[in-house]
mmCIF file with all atom_site columns, C-alpha atoms in Angstrom:
data_model
loop_
_atom_site.group_PDB
_atom_site.id
_atom_site.type_symbol
_atom_site.label_atom_id
_atom_site.label_alt_id
_atom_site.label_comp_id
_atom_site.label_asym_id
_atom_site.label_entity_id
_atom_site.label_seq_id
_atom_site.pdbx_PDB_ins_code
_atom_site.Cartn_x
_atom_site.Cartn_y
_atom_site.Cartn_z
_atom_site.occupancy
_atom_site.B_iso_or_equiv
_atom_site.pdbx_formal_charge
_atom_site.auth_seq_id
_atom_site.auth_comp_id
_atom_site.auth_asym_id
_atom_site.auth_atom_id
_atom_site.pdbx_PDB_model_num
ATOM 1   C CA . MET A 1 1   ? -21.212 103.553 80.467 1.00 0.00 ? 1   MET A CA 1
ATOM 2   C CA . ARG A 1 2   ? -18.659 105.706 78.717 1.00 0.00 ? 2   ARG A CA 1
ATOM 3   C CA . ASN A 1 3   ? -15.872 103.116 79.318 1.00 0.00 ? 3   ASN A CA 1
ATOM 4   C CA . GLU A 1 4   ? -18.024 100.413 77.659 1.00 0.00 ? 4   GLU A CA 1
ATOM 5   C CA . ILE A 1 5   ? -18.438 102.630 74.557 1.00 0.00 ? 5   ILE A CA 1
ATOM 6   C CA . TYR A 1 6   ? -14.646 103.130 74.338 1.00 0.00 ? 6   TYR A CA 1
ATOM 7   C CA . ARG A 1 7   ? -13.932 99.458  74.843 1.00 0.00 ? 7   ARG A CA 1
ATOM 8   C CA . GLY A 1 8   ? -16.478 98.658  72.136 1.00 0.00 ? 8   GLY A CA 1
ATOM 9   C CA . ALA A 1 9   ? -14.882 101.222 69.746 1.00 0.00 ? 9   ALA A CA 1
ATOM 10  C CA . THR A 1 10  ? -11.446 99.905  70.386 1.00 0.00 ? 10  THR A CA 1
ATOM 11  C CA . LYS A 1 11  ? -12.590 96.242  69.728 1.00 0.00 ? 11  LYS A CA 1
ATOM 12  C CA . LEU A 1 12  ? -14.180 97.364  66.471 1.00 0.00 ? 12  LEU A CA 1
ATOM 13  C CA . ILE A 1 13  ? -11.070 99.276  65.349 1.00 0.00 ? 13  ILE A CA 1
ATOM 14  C CA . ARG A 1 14  ? -8.863  96.300  66.219 1.00 0.00 ? 14  ARG A CA 1
ATOM 15  C CA . SER A 1 15  ? -11.090 93.880  64.285 1.00 0.00 ? 15  SER A CA 1
ATOM 16  C CA . ARG A 1 16  ? -10.980 96.047  61.173 1.00 0.00 ? 16  ARG A CA 1
ATOM 17  C CA . SER A 1 17  ? -7.353  97.128  61.187 1.00 0.00 ? 17  SER A CA 1
ATOM 18  C CA . ASN A 1 18  ? -5.376  93.998  60.403 1.00 0.00 ? 18  ASN A CA 1
ATOM 19  C CA . ASP A 1 19  ? -1.729  94.142  61.284 1.00 0.00 ? 19  ASP A CA 1
ATOM 20  C CA . ALA A 1 20  ? -1.427  97.854  60.450 1.00 0.00 ? 20  ALA A CA 1
ATOM 21  C CA . LEU A 1 21  ? -2.760  99.079  63.856 1.00 0.00 ? 21  LEU A CA 1
ATOM 22  C CA . ARG A 1 22  ? -0.075  100.560 66.048 1.00 0.00 ? 22  ARG A CA 1
ATOM 23  C CA . ILE A 1 23  ? -1.848  102.243 68.946 1.00 0.00 ? 23  ILE A CA 1
ATOM 24  C CA . VAL A 1 24  ? -5.326  103.189 70.208 1.00 0.00 ? 24  VAL A CA 1
ATOM 25  C CA . PHE A 1 25  ? -5.738  105.653 73.003 1.00 0.00 ? 25  PHE A CA 1
ATOM 26  C CA . ARG A 1 26  ? -8.558  107.508 74.726 1.00 0.00 ? 26  ARG A CA 1
ATOM 27  C CA . TYR A 1 27  ? -7.862  111.074 75.443 1.00 0.00 ? 27  TYR A CA 1
ATOM 28  C CA . THR A 1 28  ? -9.443  113.984 77.422 1.00 0.00 ? 28  THR A CA 1
ATOM 29  C CA . GLN A 1 29  ? -8.169  117.472 78.104 1.00 0.00 ? 29  GLN A CA 1
ATOM 30  C CA . ASP A 1 30  ? -5.996  116.199 80.923 1.00 0.00 ? 30  ASP A CA 1
ATOM 31  C CA . THR A 1 31  ? -5.498  112.436 80.469 1.00 0.00 ? 31  THR A CA 1
ATOM 32  C CA . ILE A 1 32  ? -4.406  109.717 78.124 1.00 0.00 ? 32  ILE A CA 1
ATOM 33  C CA . ASP A 1 33  ? -5.480  106.113 78.445 1.00 0.00 ? 33  ASP A CA 1
ATOM 34  C CA . ILE A 1 34  ? -3.792  103.540 76.218 1.00 0.00 ? 34  ILE A CA 1
ATOM 35  C CA . MET A 1 35  ? -6.404  101.083 74.990 1.00 0.00 ? 35  MET A CA 1
ATOM 36  C CA . TYR A 1 36  ? -4.160  99.098  72.648 1.00 0.00 ? 36  TYR A CA 1
ATOM 37  C CA . ILE A 1 37  ? -0.508  99.184  71.700 1.00 0.00 ? 37  ILE A CA 1
ATOM 38  C CA . ASP A 1 38  ? 1.402   97.023  69.155 1.00 0.00 ? 38  ASP A CA 1
ATOM 39  C CA . GLU A 1 39  ? 4.388   95.343  70.869 1.00 0.00 ? 39  GLU A CA 1
ATOM 40  C CA . GLN A 1 40  ? 6.659   96.411  68.012 1.00 0.00 ? 40  GLN A CA 1
ATOM 41  C CA . ILE A 1 41  ? 6.534   100.017 69.048 1.00 0.00 ? 41  ILE A CA 1
ATOM 42  C CA . LEU A 1 42  ? 7.021   99.689  72.729 1.00 0.00 ? 42  LEU A CA 1
ATOM 43  C CA . ASN A 1 43  ? 10.664  100.571 72.503 1.00 0.00 ? 43  ASN A CA 1
ATOM 44  C CA . GLU A 1 44  ? 10.004  103.909 70.792 1.00 0.00 ? 44  GLU A CA 1
ATOM 45  C CA . ASP A 1 45  ? 9.650   107.197 72.628 1.00 0.00 ? 45  ASP A CA 1
ATOM 46  C CA . LEU A 1 46  ? 5.892   107.376 72.200 1.00 0.00 ? 46  LEU A CA 1
ATOM 47  C CA . LEU A 1 47  ? 4.843   109.996 74.755 1.00 0.00 ? 47  LEU A CA 1
ATOM 48  C CA . PRO A 1 48  ? 5.706   113.088 72.665 1.00 0.00 ? 48  PRO A CA 1
ATOM 49  C CA . ARG A 1 49  ? 4.024   111.567 69.612 1.00 0.00 ? 49  ARG A CA 1
ATOM 50  C CA . ILE A 1 50  ? 0.934   110.707 71.568 1.00 0.00 ? 50  ILE A CA 1
ATOM 51  C CA . GLU A 1 51  ? 0.831   114.198 73.102 1.00 0.00 ? 51  GLU A CA 1
ATOM 52  C CA . ARG A 1 52  ? 1.057   115.857 69.649 1.00 0.00 ? 52  ARG A CA 1
ATOM 53  C CA . LEU A 1 53  ? -1.862  113.606 68.451 1.00 0.00 ? 53  LEU A CA 1
ATOM 54  C CA . ARG A 1 54  ? -3.951  114.500 71.518 1.00 0.00 ? 54  ARG A CA 1
ATOM 55  C CA . THR A 1 55  ? -3.270  118.205 71.060 1.00 0.00 ? 55  THR A CA 1
ATOM 56  C CA . ARG A 1 56  ? -4.228  117.943 67.338 1.00 0.00 ? 56  ARG A CA 1
ATOM 57  C CA . ALA A 1 57  ? -7.466  116.172 68.252 1.00 0.00 ? 57  ALA A CA 1
ATOM 58  C CA . LEU A 1 58  ? -8.346  118.922 70.674 1.00 0.00 ? 58  LEU A CA 1
ATOM 59  C CA . GLU A 1 59  ? -7.653  121.523 68.012 1.00 0.00 ? 59  GLU A CA 1
ATOM 60  C CA . ILE A 1 60  ? -9.748  119.673 65.462 1.00 0.00 ? 60  ILE A CA 1
ATOM 61  C CA . ALA A 1 61  ? -12.666 119.379 67.837 1.00 0.00 ? 61  ALA A CA 1
ATOM 62  C CA . GLU A 1 62  ? -12.456 123.100 68.574 1.00 0.00 ? 62  GLU A CA 1
ATOM 63  C CA . MET A 1 63  ? -12.355 123.881 64.898 1.00 0.00 ? 63  MET A CA 1
ATOM 64  C CA . SER A 1 64  ? -15.208 121.585 64.083 1.00 0.00 ? 64  SER A CA 1
ATOM 65  C CA . ALA A 1 65  ? -17.358 123.045 66.864 1.00 0.00 ? 65  ALA A CA 1
ATOM 66  C CA . ALA A 1 66  ? -16.913 126.510 65.331 1.00 0.00 ? 66  ALA A CA 1
ATOM 67  C CA . THR A 1 67  ? -17.823 125.219 61.856 1.00 0.00 ? 67  THR A CA 1
ATOM 68  C CA . ILE A 1 68  ? -21.528 124.539 61.303 1.00 0.00 ? 68  ILE A CA 1
ATOM 69  C CA . ILE A 1 69  ? -22.478 122.460 58.309 1.00 0.00 ? 69  ILE A CA 1
ATOM 70  C CA . THR A 1 70  ? -26.227 122.380 58.632 1.00 0.00 ? 70  THR A CA 1
ATOM 71  C CA . ALA A 1 71  ? -26.721 119.864 55.825 1.00 0.00 ? 71  ALA A CA 1
ATOM 72  C CA . TYR A 1 72  ? -24.691 117.199 57.478 1.00 0.00 ? 72  TYR A CA 1
ATOM 73  C CA . GLY A 1 73  ? -24.543 117.822 61.256 1.00 0.00 ? 73  GLY A CA 1
ATOM 74  C CA . GLU A 1 74  ? -21.582 117.709 63.537 1.00 0.00 ? 74  GLU A CA 1
ATOM 75  C CA . LEU A 1 75  ? -18.212 116.407 62.642 1.00 0.00 ? 75  LEU A CA 1
ATOM 76  C CA . GLU A 1 76  ? -17.391 113.227 64.588 1.00 0.00 ? 76  GLU A CA 1
ATOM 77  C CA . THR A 1 77  ? -14.670 111.428 62.713 1.00 0.00 ? 77  THR A CA 1
ATOM 78  C CA . ILE A 1 78  ? -11.619 112.367 60.734 1.00 0.00 ? 78  ILE A CA 1
ATOM 79  C CA . LEU A 1 79  ? -9.383  109.968 58.762 1.00 0.00 ? 79  LEU A CA 1
ATOM 80  C CA . ALA A 1 80  ? -6.031  111.554 58.159 1.00 0.00 ? 80  ALA A CA 1
ATOM 81  C CA . THR A 1 81  ? -3.637  110.041 55.725 1.00 0.00 ? 81  THR A CA 1
ATOM 82  C CA . HIS A 1 82  ? 0.072   110.774 55.796 1.00 0.00 ? 82  HIS A CA 1
ATOM 83  C CA . ASP A 1 83  ? 3.062   109.369 53.891 1.00 0.00 ? 83  ASP A CA 1
ATOM 84  C CA . ASP A 1 84  ? 3.713   106.614 56.425 1.00 0.00 ? 84  ASP A CA 1
ATOM 85  C CA . ALA A 1 85  ? 0.596   106.605 58.681 1.00 0.00 ? 85  ALA A CA 1
ATOM 86  C CA . ILE A 1 86  ? -3.159  106.777 58.738 1.00 0.00 ? 86  ILE A CA 1
ATOM 87  C CA . ILE A 1 87  ? -4.704  108.349 61.800 1.00 0.00 ? 87  ILE A CA 1
ATOM 88  C CA . LEU A 1 88  ? -8.335  107.928 62.857 1.00 0.00 ? 88  LEU A CA 1
ATOM 89  C CA . TYR A 1 89  ? -9.758  110.558 65.170 1.00 0.00 ? 89  TYR A CA 1
ATOM 90  C CA . LEU A 1 90  ? -13.055 109.673 66.784 1.00 0.00 ? 90  LEU A CA 1
ATOM 91  C CA . LEU A 1 91  ? -14.313 112.837 68.427 1.00 0.00 ? 91  LEU A CA 1
ATOM 92  C CA . ALA A 1 92  ? -16.632 112.102 71.378 1.00 0.00 ? 92  ALA A CA 1
ATOM 93  C CA . GLY A 1 93  ? -16.883 115.757 72.364 1.00 0.00 ? 93  GLY A CA 1
ATOM 94  C CA . ASP A 1 94  ? -14.962 119.034 72.554 1.00 0.00 ? 94  ASP A CA 1
ATOM 95  C CA . ASP A 1 95  ? -12.273 117.436 74.827 1.00 0.00 ? 95  ASP A CA 1
ATOM 96  C CA . GLU A 1 96  ? -12.673 113.689 74.582 1.00 0.00 ? 96  GLU A CA 1
ATOM 97  C CA . GLY A 1 97  ? -12.279 110.896 72.078 1.00 0.00 ? 97  GLY A CA 1
ATOM 98  C CA . ILE A 1 98  ? -10.182 108.041 70.630 1.00 0.00 ? 98  ILE A CA 1
ATOM 99  C CA . ILE A 1 99  ? -7.233  108.120 68.343 1.00 0.00 ? 99  ILE A CA 1
ATOM 100 C CA . ALA A 1 100 ? -6.018  105.129 66.451 1.00 0.00 ? 100 ALA A CA 1
ATOM 101 C CA . THR A 1 101 ? -2.790  105.179 64.407 1.00 0.00 ? 101 THR A CA 1
ATOM 102 C CA . HIS A 1 102 ? -2.036  102.747 61.578 1.00 0.00 ? 102 HIS A CA 1
ATOM 103 C CA . ASP A 1 103 ? 1.076   101.983 59.582 1.00 0.00 ? 103 ASP A CA 1
ATOM 104 C CA . ARG A 1 104 ? 0.329   102.971 55.982 1.00 0.00 ? 104 ARG A CA 1
ATOM 105 C CA . THR A 1 105 ? 2.570   100.284 54.554 1.00 0.00 ? 105 THR A CA 1
ATOM 106 C CA . GLU A 1 106 ? 0.066   97.610  55.555 1.00 0.00 ? 106 GLU A CA 1
ATOM 107 C CA . ALA A 1 107 ? -3.547  97.226  54.578 1.00 0.00 ? 107 ALA A CA 1
ATOM 108 C CA . PRO A 1 108 ? -5.644  98.844  57.424 1.00 0.00 ? 108 PRO A CA 1
ATOM 109 C CA . PHE A 1 109 ? -9.387  98.429  57.610 1.00 0.00 ? 109 PHE A CA 1
ATOM 110 C CA . ASN A 1 110 ? -9.275  95.110  55.635 1.00 0.00 ? 110 ASN A CA 1
ATOM 111 C CA . ASN A 1 111 ? -8.761  97.122  52.418 1.00 0.00 ? 111 ASN A CA 1
ATOM 112 C CA . GLU A 1 112 ? -12.036 98.977  53.114 1.00 0.00 ? 112 GLU A CA 1
ATOM 113 C CA . LEU A 1 113 ? -12.269 102.586 54.106 1.00 0.00 ? 113 LEU A CA 1
ATOM 114 C CA . LEU A 1 114 ? -14.075 101.862 57.401 1.00 0.00 ? 114 LEU A CA 1
#
């Protein structure tokens, strides 16, 4: 059941991301499962970058669990923009979710926010 949800989320991200999508991966406290990777970045040393993103997602989930905003409910998604990248964090729980990275020089999300 959980795998179907992640496959569906990956398919939706891919359909909305145009050519800007670089990588989508599922993470847990102990594992990383690559759901999609752009062939252009296969020659890069991705493991340290992926590990930093996973660590950051775990930190974000921990911070959001400690922050209660009763008017809106739990935090589930973060869109982080950087100089050269856009990172989408989909938090499925305290130690599980999906991360999608996009090249900011392209037009991710079909020029829509999400």
